[in-house]
PDB file of C-alpha atoms in Angstrom:
ATOM      1  CA  MET A  17      13.000  -9.357  12.643  1.00 59.00           C
ATOM      2  CA  ILE A  18      12.670  -6.175  14.517  1.00 51.00           C
ATOM      3  CA  TYR A  19      11.611  -3.314  12.908  1.00 58.00           C
ATOM      4  CA  SER A  20      11.537  -0.117  14.464  1.00 52.00           C
ATOM      5  CA  ARG A  21      13.470   2.788  15.456  1.00 50.00           C
ATOM      6  CA  SER A  22      12.947   6.374  17.782  1.00 39.00           C
ATOM      7  CA  LEU A  23      11.272   9.129  16.071  1.00 39.00           C
ATOM      8  CA  ALA A  24      11.529  12.439  15.945  1.00 38.00           C
ATOM      9  CA  ASN A  25       7.488  12.632  16.054  1.00 43.00           C
ATOM     10  CA  PRO A  26       6.157   9.399  16.268  1.00 45.00           C
ATOM     11  CA  VAL A  27       2.708   8.652  17.086  1.00 52.00           C
ATOM     12  CA  GLU A  28       1.857   9.957  20.944  1.00 51.00           C
ATOM     13  CA  SER A  29       1.894   7.591  23.204  1.00 49.00           C
ATOM     14  CA  SER A  30       3.106   6.823  26.951  1.00 55.00           C
ATOM     15  CA  SER A  31       2.970   2.922  26.177  1.00 66.00           C
ATOM     16  CA  PRO A  32       5.378   0.501  25.062  1.00 84.00           C
ATOM     17  CA  ARG A  33       5.409   0.450  20.815  1.00 89.00           C
ATOM     18  CA  ARG A  34       2.579  -1.666  19.493  1.00 94.00           C
ATOM     19  CA  ARG A  35       3.397  -5.102  18.058  1.00 96.00           C
ATOM     20  CA  CYS A  36       2.808  -5.292  14.161  1.00 98.00           C
ATOM     21  CA  GLY A  37       2.913  -8.569  12.380  1.00 97.00           C
ATOM     22  CA  PHE A  38       5.321  -8.200   9.101  1.00 98.00           C
ATOM     23  CA  TYR A  39       4.419 -10.208   6.447  1.00 97.00           C
ATOM     24  CA  ASN A  40       7.246  -9.384   3.197  1.00 97.00           C
ATOM     25  CA  LEU A  41       5.923 -11.197   0.929  1.00 97.00           C
ATOM     26  CA  ASP A  42       7.349 -11.668  -3.236  1.00 95.00           C
ATOM     27  CA  ARG A  43       4.987 -12.157  -5.968  1.00 96.00           C
ATOM     28  CA  LEU A  44       1.074 -13.764  -4.850  1.00 97.00           C
ATOM     29  CA  PRO A  45      -2.046 -13.170  -7.324  1.00 97.00           C
ATOM     30  CA  TYR A  46      -3.778 -10.600  -6.762  1.00 97.00           C
ATOM     31  CA  GLN A  47      -7.276 -12.049  -5.658  1.00 97.00           C
ATOM     32  CA  GLU A  48      -5.924 -14.216  -3.128  1.00 96.00           C
ATOM     33  CA  ALA A  49      -3.834 -11.445  -1.322  1.00 97.00           C
ATOM     34  CA  TRP A  50      -7.102  -9.330  -1.611  1.00 97.00           C
ATOM     35  CA  THR A  51      -9.023 -13.040   0.152  1.00 97.00           C
ATOM     36  CA  TRP A  52      -6.465 -12.466   2.360  1.00 96.00           C
ATOM     37  CA  GLN A  53      -7.027  -8.787   3.345  1.00 97.00           C
ATOM     38  CA  GLN A  54     -10.734  -9.826   4.132  1.00 97.00           C
ATOM     39  CA  SER A  55     -10.183 -12.508   6.263  1.00 97.00           C
ATOM     40  CA  LEU A  56      -7.650 -10.830   8.287  1.00 97.00           C
ATOM     41  CA  VAL A  57      -9.923  -7.423   8.556  1.00 98.00           C
ATOM     42  CA  ALA A  58     -13.386  -9.741   9.483  1.00 97.00           C
ATOM     43  CA  ALA A  59     -11.429 -11.596  11.938  1.00 97.00           C
ATOM     44  CA  ARG A  60     -10.470  -8.252  13.633  1.00 97.00           C
ATOM     45  CA  ARG A  61     -13.571  -6.479  12.904  1.00 96.00           C
ATOM     46  CA  SER A  62     -14.666  -9.861  15.462  1.00 96.00           C
ATOM     47  CA  ASN A  63     -11.835  -9.553  18.091  1.00 97.00           C
ATOM     48  CA  PRO A  64      -9.957  -6.386  17.938  1.00 94.00           C
ATOM     49  CA  ASP A  65      -7.328  -7.107  19.895  1.00 95.00           C
ATOM     50  CA  LEU A  66      -5.094  -9.601  17.529  1.00 97.00           C
ATOM     51  CA  GLU A  67      -2.937  -7.398  16.818  1.00 96.00           C
ATOM     52  CA  ASP A  68      -2.112  -5.296  13.815  1.00 98.00           C
ATOM     53  CA  VAL A  69      -0.560  -6.858  10.137  1.00 98.00           C
ATOM     54  CA  PHE A  70       1.270  -4.946   7.276  1.00 98.00           C
ATOM     55  CA  ILE A  71       2.062  -6.645   4.286  1.00 98.00           C
ATOM     56  CA  LEU A  72       4.571  -5.460   1.766  1.00 98.00           C
ATOM     57  CA  LEU A  73       4.434  -7.814  -1.657  1.00 98.00           C
ATOM     58  CA  GLU A  74       4.260  -7.621  -5.681  1.00 98.00           C
ATOM     59  CA  HIS A  75       1.509  -8.489  -8.159  1.00 98.00           C
ATOM     60  CA  PRO A  76       1.404  -9.709 -11.528  1.00 98.00           C
ATOM     61  CA  PRO A  77       0.041  -7.705 -14.120  1.00 97.00           C
ATOM     62  CA  VAL A  78      -3.749  -6.526 -12.838  1.00 97.00           C
ATOM     63  CA  TYR A  79      -5.946  -3.492 -13.149  1.00 97.00           C
ATOM     64  CA  THR A  80      -7.972  -2.696  -9.883  1.00 96.00           C
ATOM     65  CA  LEU A  81     -10.803   0.035  -9.993  1.00 95.00           C
ATOM     66  CA  GLY A  82     -12.099   2.010  -7.017  1.00 94.00           C
ATOM     67  CA  LYS A  83     -15.815   0.830  -5.811  1.00 93.00           C
ATOM     68  CA  GLY A  84     -16.738   3.975  -7.272  1.00 92.00           C
ATOM     69  CA  ALA A  85     -14.385   4.009 -10.173  1.00 92.00           C
ATOM     70  CA  SER A  86     -15.583   5.139 -13.510  1.00 93.00           C
ATOM     71  CA  LEU A  87     -15.019   2.555 -16.961  1.00 92.00           C
ATOM     72  CA  GLU A  88     -14.645   5.567 -18.935  1.00 93.00           C
ATOM     73  CA  PHE A  89     -10.805   5.881 -17.142  1.00 92.00           C
ATOM     74  CA  LEU A  90     -10.226   2.222 -19.497  1.00 95.00           C
ATOM     75  CA  LYS A  91      -8.588   2.890 -22.505  1.00 93.00           C
ATOM     76  CA  PHE A  92      -9.346  -0.922 -23.644  1.00 92.00           C
ATOM     77  CA  ASP A  93     -12.072  -3.094 -23.428  1.00 92.00           C
ATOM     78  CA  PRO A  94     -13.106  -4.480 -20.294  1.00 88.00           C
ATOM     79  CA  THR A  95     -15.277  -7.346 -21.337  1.00 89.00           C
ATOM     80  CA  CYS A  96     -11.480  -9.017 -23.457  1.00 89.00           C
ATOM     81  CA  SER A  97      -8.989  -7.835 -21.998  1.00 88.00           C
ATOM     82  CA  ASP A  98      -5.652 -10.480 -21.008  1.00 90.00           C
ATOM     83  CA  VAL A  99      -4.978  -8.482 -17.645  1.00 93.00           C
ATOM     84  CA  GLU A 100      -7.455  -9.264 -14.505  1.00 94.00           C
ATOM     85  CA  LEU A 101      -9.610  -6.104 -14.230  1.00 96.00           C
ATOM     86  CA  HIS A 102     -10.984  -6.552 -10.667  1.00 95.00           C
ATOM     87  CA  ARG A 103     -13.677  -3.815  -8.643  1.00 95.00           C
ATOM     88  CA  VAL A 104     -12.459  -3.974  -5.431  1.00 96.00           C
ATOM     89  CA  GLU A 105     -14.405  -1.951  -1.888  1.00 95.00           C
ATOM     90  CA  ARG A 106     -11.410   0.989  -1.939  1.00 95.00           C
ATOM     91  CA  GLY A 107     -11.630   4.092  -3.030  1.00 92.00           C
ATOM     92  CA  GLY A 108     -10.732   5.847  -5.994  1.00 91.00           C
ATOM     93  CA  GLU A 109     -10.327   5.243 -10.012  1.00 92.00           C
ATOM     94  CA  VAL A 110      -8.131   3.281 -11.695  1.00 94.00           C
ATOM     95  CA  THR A 111      -4.450   1.894 -11.039  1.00 96.00           C
ATOM     96  CA  TYR A 112      -2.335  -0.719 -12.364  1.00 97.00           C
ATOM     97  CA  HIS A 113       0.184  -3.081 -10.244  1.00 98.00           C
ATOM     98  CA  CYS A 114       2.840  -5.462 -11.732  1.00 98.00           C
ATOM     99  CA  PRO A 115       5.782  -6.623 -10.858  1.00 98.00           C
ATOM    100  CA  GLY A 116       8.408  -3.307  -9.945  1.00 98.00           C
ATOM    101  CA  GLN A 117       6.073  -2.577  -8.042  1.00 98.00           C
ATOM    102  CA  ILE A 118       5.955  -2.817  -4.262  1.00 98.00           C
ATOM    103  CA  VAL A 119       2.244  -2.413  -2.721  1.00 98.00           C
ATOM    104  CA  GLY A 120       2.353  -2.493   1.104  1.00 98.00           C
ATOM    105  CA  TYR A 121      -1.635  -3.531   2.991  1.00 98.00           C
ATOM    106  CA  PRO A 122      -1.127  -2.558   6.522  1.00 98.00           C
ATOM    107  CA  ILE A 123      -4.205  -3.809   8.342  1.00 98.00           C
ATOM    108  CA  LEU A 124      -4.379  -1.720  11.320  1.00 98.00           C
ATOM    109  CA  ASN A 125      -7.107  -0.905  14.236  1.00 98.00           C
ATOM    110  CA  LEU A 126      -7.387   3.011  13.739  1.00 98.00           C
ATOM    111  CA  ARG A 127      -8.480   2.559  16.896  1.00 97.00           C
ATOM    112  CA  TYR A 128      -5.455   2.002  18.848  1.00 96.00           C
ATOM    113  CA  TYR A 129      -3.900   4.639  16.155  1.00 97.00           C
ATOM    114  CA  GLN A 130      -5.776   8.407  15.741  1.00 97.00           C
ATOM    115  CA  THR A 131      -9.952   7.469  13.845  1.00 98.00           C
ATOM    116  CA  ASP A 132      -9.145  10.203  11.568  1.00 98.00           C
ATOM    117  CA  LEU A 133      -8.562   8.715   7.368  1.00 97.00           C
ATOM    118  CA  HIS A 134      -7.178  12.155   7.194  1.00 97.00           C
ATOM    119  CA  TRP A 135      -4.515  11.983   9.711  1.00 98.00           C
ATOM    120  CA  TYR A 136      -4.262   7.674   7.922  1.00 98.00           C
ATOM    121  CA  LEU A 137      -3.491   9.361   4.201  1.00 97.00           C
ATOM    122  CA  ARG A 138      -1.568  11.920   5.753  1.00 97.00           C
ATOM    123  CA  GLN A 139       0.305   8.729   7.821  1.00 98.00           C
ATOM    124  CA  LEU A 140       0.680   6.594   4.665  1.00 98.00           C
ATOM    125  CA  GLU A 141       1.814   9.621   2.336  1.00 98.00           C
ATOM    126  CA  GLY A 142       4.658   9.809   5.345  1.00 98.00           C
ATOM    127  CA  VAL A 143       6.192   6.851   4.998  1.00 98.00           C
ATOM    128  CA  ILE A 144       6.710   7.227   1.156  1.00 98.00           C
ATOM    129  CA  LEU A 145       8.231  10.669   1.364  1.00 98.00           C
ATOM    130  CA  GLN A 146      10.554   9.105   4.360  1.00 98.00           C
ATOM    131  CA  VAL A 147      11.930   6.365   1.578  1.00 98.00           C
ATOM    132  CA  LEU A 148      12.177   9.221  -0.725  1.00 98.00           C
ATOM    133  CA  ALA A 149      14.355  10.534   1.625  1.00 98.00           C
ATOM    134  CA  GLU A 150      16.855   8.023   1.989  1.00 97.00           C
ATOM    135  CA  TYR A 151      17.642   8.746  -1.798  1.00 98.00           C
ATOM    136  CA  GLY A 152      17.689  12.108  -1.543  1.00 98.00           C
ATOM    137  CA  LEU A 153      14.987  12.775  -3.242  1.00 98.00           C
ATOM    138  CA  LYS A 154      11.775  15.423  -2.464  1.00 97.00           C
ATOM    139  CA  GLY A 155       8.263  14.074  -2.900  1.00 97.00           C
ATOM    140  CA  ASP A 156       5.942  16.402  -2.812  1.00 96.00           C
ATOM    141  CA  ARG A 157       1.748  16.087  -1.582  1.00 96.00           C
ATOM    142  CA  ILE A 158      -0.686  17.153  -4.220  1.00 94.00           C
ATOM    143  CA  PRO A 159      -3.512  19.731  -2.067  1.00 93.00           C
ATOM    144  CA  GLY A 160      -6.647  17.418  -2.844  1.00 92.00           C
ATOM    145  CA  LEU A 161      -4.909  14.645  -4.342  1.00 92.00           C
ATOM    146  CA  THR A 162      -3.752  11.026  -2.511  1.00 94.00           C
ATOM    147  CA  GLY A 163      -0.534  10.272  -3.114  1.00 96.00           C
ATOM    148  CA  VAL A 164       3.123  11.216  -3.825  1.00 98.00           C
ATOM    149  CA  TRP A 165       4.678  12.873  -6.908  1.00 96.00           C
ATOM    150  CA  LEU A 166       8.162  13.318  -7.481  1.00 97.00           C
ATOM    151  CA  GLU A 167       8.926  15.945  -9.877  1.00 95.00           C
ATOM    152  CA  GLY A 168       5.471  15.863 -11.417  1.00 94.00           C
ATOM    153  CA  ARG A 169       5.299  12.633 -11.822  1.00 95.00           C
ATOM    154  CA  LYS A 170       2.876  10.465 -10.104  1.00 96.00           C
ATOM    155  CA  ILE A 171       5.199   7.632  -8.145  1.00 97.00           C
ATOM    156  CA  ALA A 172       3.407   6.664  -5.416  1.00 98.00           C
ATOM    157  CA  ALA A 173      -1.047   5.458  -5.275  1.00 96.00           C
ATOM    158  CA  ILE A 174      -2.947   4.847  -2.504  1.00 97.00           C
ATOM    159  CA  GLY A 175      -6.322   3.850  -1.862  1.00 96.00           C
ATOM    160  CA  ILE A 176      -8.067   2.721   1.056  1.00 97.00           C
ATOM    161  CA  LYS A 177     -11.143   0.805   2.708  1.00 97.00           C
ATOM    162  CA  VAL A 178     -12.320   1.344   6.080  1.00 97.00           C
ATOM    163  CA  SER A 179     -14.328  -1.004   8.486  1.00 94.00           C
ATOM    164  CA  ARG A 180     -15.564  -0.066  11.688  1.00 95.00           C
ATOM    165  CA  TRP A 181     -12.255   1.498  11.873  1.00 97.00           C
ATOM    166  CA  ILE A 182     -10.841  -1.275  10.811  1.00 98.00           C
ATOM    167  CA  THR A 183      -8.303  -0.898   6.998  1.00 98.00           C
ATOM    168  CA  MET A 184      -7.475  -2.742   4.189  1.00 98.00           C
ATOM    169  CA  HIS A 185      -6.013  -2.029   1.000  1.00 98.00           C
ATOM    170  CA  GLY A 186      -3.169   0.528   1.065  1.00 98.00           C
ATOM    171  CA  PHE A 187      -0.225   1.841  -1.469  1.00 98.00           C
ATOM    172  CA  ALA A 188       2.143   1.005  -4.377  1.00 98.00           C
ATOM    173  CA  LEU A 189       5.069   2.554  -4.976  1.00 98.00           C
ATOM    174  CA  ASN A 190       6.392   2.375  -8.321  1.00 98.00           C
ATOM    175  CA  VAL A 191      10.149   1.007  -7.413  1.00 98.00           C
ATOM    176  CA  CYS A 192      11.722  -0.295 -11.085  1.00 98.00           C
ATOM    177  CA  PRO A 193       7.945  -1.903 -12.673  1.00 98.00           C
ATOM    178  CA  ASP A 194       7.192  -1.681 -16.443  1.00 96.00           C
ATOM    179  CA  LEU A 195       5.324   1.701 -16.956  1.00 96.00           C
ATOM    180  CA  LYS A 196       3.875   0.404 -20.142  1.00 96.00           C
ATOM    181  CA  GLY A 197       0.861  -1.599 -18.331  1.00 95.00           C
ATOM    182  CA  PHE A 198      -0.008   2.686 -17.217  1.00 95.00           C
ATOM    183  CA  GLU A 199      -0.921   3.668 -20.857  1.00 94.00           C
ATOM    184  CA  GLN A 200      -3.601   1.531 -21.480  1.00 93.00           C
ATOM    185  CA  ILE A 201      -5.261   3.649 -18.777  1.00 92.00           C
ATOM    186  CA  VAL A 202      -6.097   6.974 -17.207  1.00 92.00           C
ATOM    187  CA  PRO A 203      -4.534   6.356 -13.612  1.00 89.00           C
ATOM    188  CA  CYS A 204      -6.151   7.006 -10.919  1.00 90.00           C
ATOM    189  CA  GLY A 205      -7.991   9.496 -13.053  1.00 87.00           C
ATOM    190  CA  ILE A 206      -5.434  12.030 -13.227  1.00 83.00           C
ATOM    191  CA  VAL A 207      -5.459  13.323 -16.961  1.00 82.00           C
ATOM    192  CA  ASN A 208      -2.464  15.572 -16.950  1.00 79.00           C
ATOM    193  CA  LYS A 209       0.255  13.624 -14.130  1.00 80.00           C
ATOM    194  CA  PRO A 210       2.206  11.278 -15.895  1.00 92.00           C
ATOM    195  CA  VAL A 211       3.332   8.347 -13.302  1.00 96.00           C
ATOM    196  CA  GLY A 212       7.243   7.652 -12.600  1.00 97.00           C
ATOM    197  CA  SER A 213       9.450   4.860 -10.987  1.00 98.00           C
ATOM    198  CA  LEU A 214      12.391   5.806  -8.927  1.00 98.00           C
ATOM    199  CA  ALA A 215      14.346   3.737 -11.471  1.00 98.00           C
ATOM    200  CA  GLU A 216      14.149   7.287 -13.844  1.00 97.00           C
ATOM    201  CA  PHE A 217      16.049   8.908 -10.226  1.00 97.00           C
ATOM    202  CA  VAL A 218      17.794   5.890  -8.478  1.00 97.00           C
ATOM    203  CA  GLU A 219      20.404   4.519 -11.056  1.00 96.00           C
ATOM    204  CA  GLY A 220      20.459   0.970  -9.538  1.00 96.00           C
ATOM    205  CA  ILE A 221      18.137   0.806  -6.913  1.00 97.00           C
ATOM    206  CA  ASN A 222      17.671  -2.050  -5.375  1.00 97.00           C
ATOM    207  CA  PRO A 223      13.258  -3.640  -4.744  1.00 97.00           C
ATOM    208  CA  ASP A 224      15.257  -5.374  -1.113  1.00 97.00           C
ATOM    209  CA  ARG A 225      16.552  -2.579  -0.355  1.00 98.00           C
ATOM    210  CA  VAL A 226      13.188  -0.321  -0.876  1.00 98.00           C
ATOM    211  CA  ARG A 227      11.352  -2.842   1.636  1.00 98.00           C
ATOM    212  CA  GLN A 228      13.645  -3.141   4.344  1.00 98.00           C
ATOM    213  CA  GLN A 229      13.116   1.541   3.920  1.00 98.00           C
ATOM    214  CA  LEU A 230       9.086   1.334   3.644  1.00 98.00           C
ATOM    215  CA  ALA A 231       9.001  -1.459   6.710  1.00 98.00           C
ATOM    216  CA  THR A 232      11.204   0.988   8.698  1.00 98.00           C
ATOM    217  CA  ALA A 233       9.413   4.535   7.208  1.00 98.00           C
ATOM    218  CA  PHE A 234       6.021   2.395   8.669  1.00 98.00           C
ATOM    219  CA  ALA A 235       7.465   1.426  11.707  1.00 98.00           C
ATOM    220  CA  ASP A 236       8.511   5.098  12.572  1.00 96.00           C
ATOM    221  CA  ALA A 237       4.994   6.971  11.350  1.00 97.00           C
ATOM    222  CA  PHE A 238       2.794   4.161  12.753  1.00 98.00           C
ATOM    223  CA  ALA A 239       5.324   3.995  16.072  1.00 97.00           C
ATOM    224  CA  VAL A 240       4.738   0.138  16.038  1.00 97.00           C
ATOM    225  CA  GLU A 241       7.380  -3.118  16.563  1.00 97.00           C
ATOM    226  CA  LEU A 242       7.129  -4.299  13.006  1.00 97.00           C
ATOM    227  CA  CYS A 243       7.680  -8.659  13.837  1.00 96.00           C
ATOM    228  CA  GLU A 244       9.055 -10.456  10.833  1.00 95.00           C
ATOM    229  CA  LEU A 245       5.854 -13.306  10.042  1.00 94.00           C
ATOM    230  CA  LYS A 246       5.956 -16.027   7.926  1.00 87.00           C
ATOM    231  CA  LEU A 247       3.082 -16.561   5.483  1.00 77.00           C
ATOM    232  CA  PRO A 248       1.101 -19.652   6.340  1.00 65.00           C
ATOM    233  CA  GLN A 249       0.102 -22.458   3.259  1.00 58.00           C
ATOM    234  CA  GLN A 250      -3.213 -20.945   3.603  1.00 46.00           C
ATOM    235  CA  ALA A 251      -3.142 -16.986   4.407  1.00 50.00           C
ATOM    236  CA  GLU A 252      -7.246 -16.914   3.630  1.00 40.00           C
ATOM    237  CA  GLN A 253      -7.916 -18.947   7.296  1.00 41.00           C
ATOM    238  CA  ILE A 254      -5.570 -16.051   9.120  1.00 41.00           C
TER     239      ILE A 254
END
């Protein structure tokens, strides 16, 4: 299946849309997805001509800390937690992943787009905003912060790592998760902004439909042609 459509404001390009491999996966343990991303990035650092990749998936319950994140935003003892906790390369503070939250990991070579991290972050926010608009919802950006809010609730978090202009990590959109896990942290280190989900605003929200909308919005934002791929048995070798 190929995801693309014409845009009002596409990425400027006089050449055909860049091909981007697309993995639309179910649930994958965080460590496995993290190792896979690292492998994908390493391969593209060695060979910048490899095509880009966009991964959509969900994770079992897990907390992640950015590389400089403070433990003061945890409300539990990390040495005796029942839920996995990982410190990773991305920027930002602590966040929570769980079923019902759709996570997007773009592995892009920004040299084919714009070598501008602020531009890239705004494009990712734009992907979420476009999906919300499909439901007649107006998401918000907050100056000085990264992510997307809906009626004062943070509905999508974004945290990235870029190495030689190759991206990893990405965004997490709360579609219909159990939000209780967020009560054990100060999400993204922001004390005065509650976390929300699409299910609070759209009755009977369908996660599979949201995945399709995210794929189309991503193809729009980066003017790529998404070509759906199947996960090999050993993803880390890709």
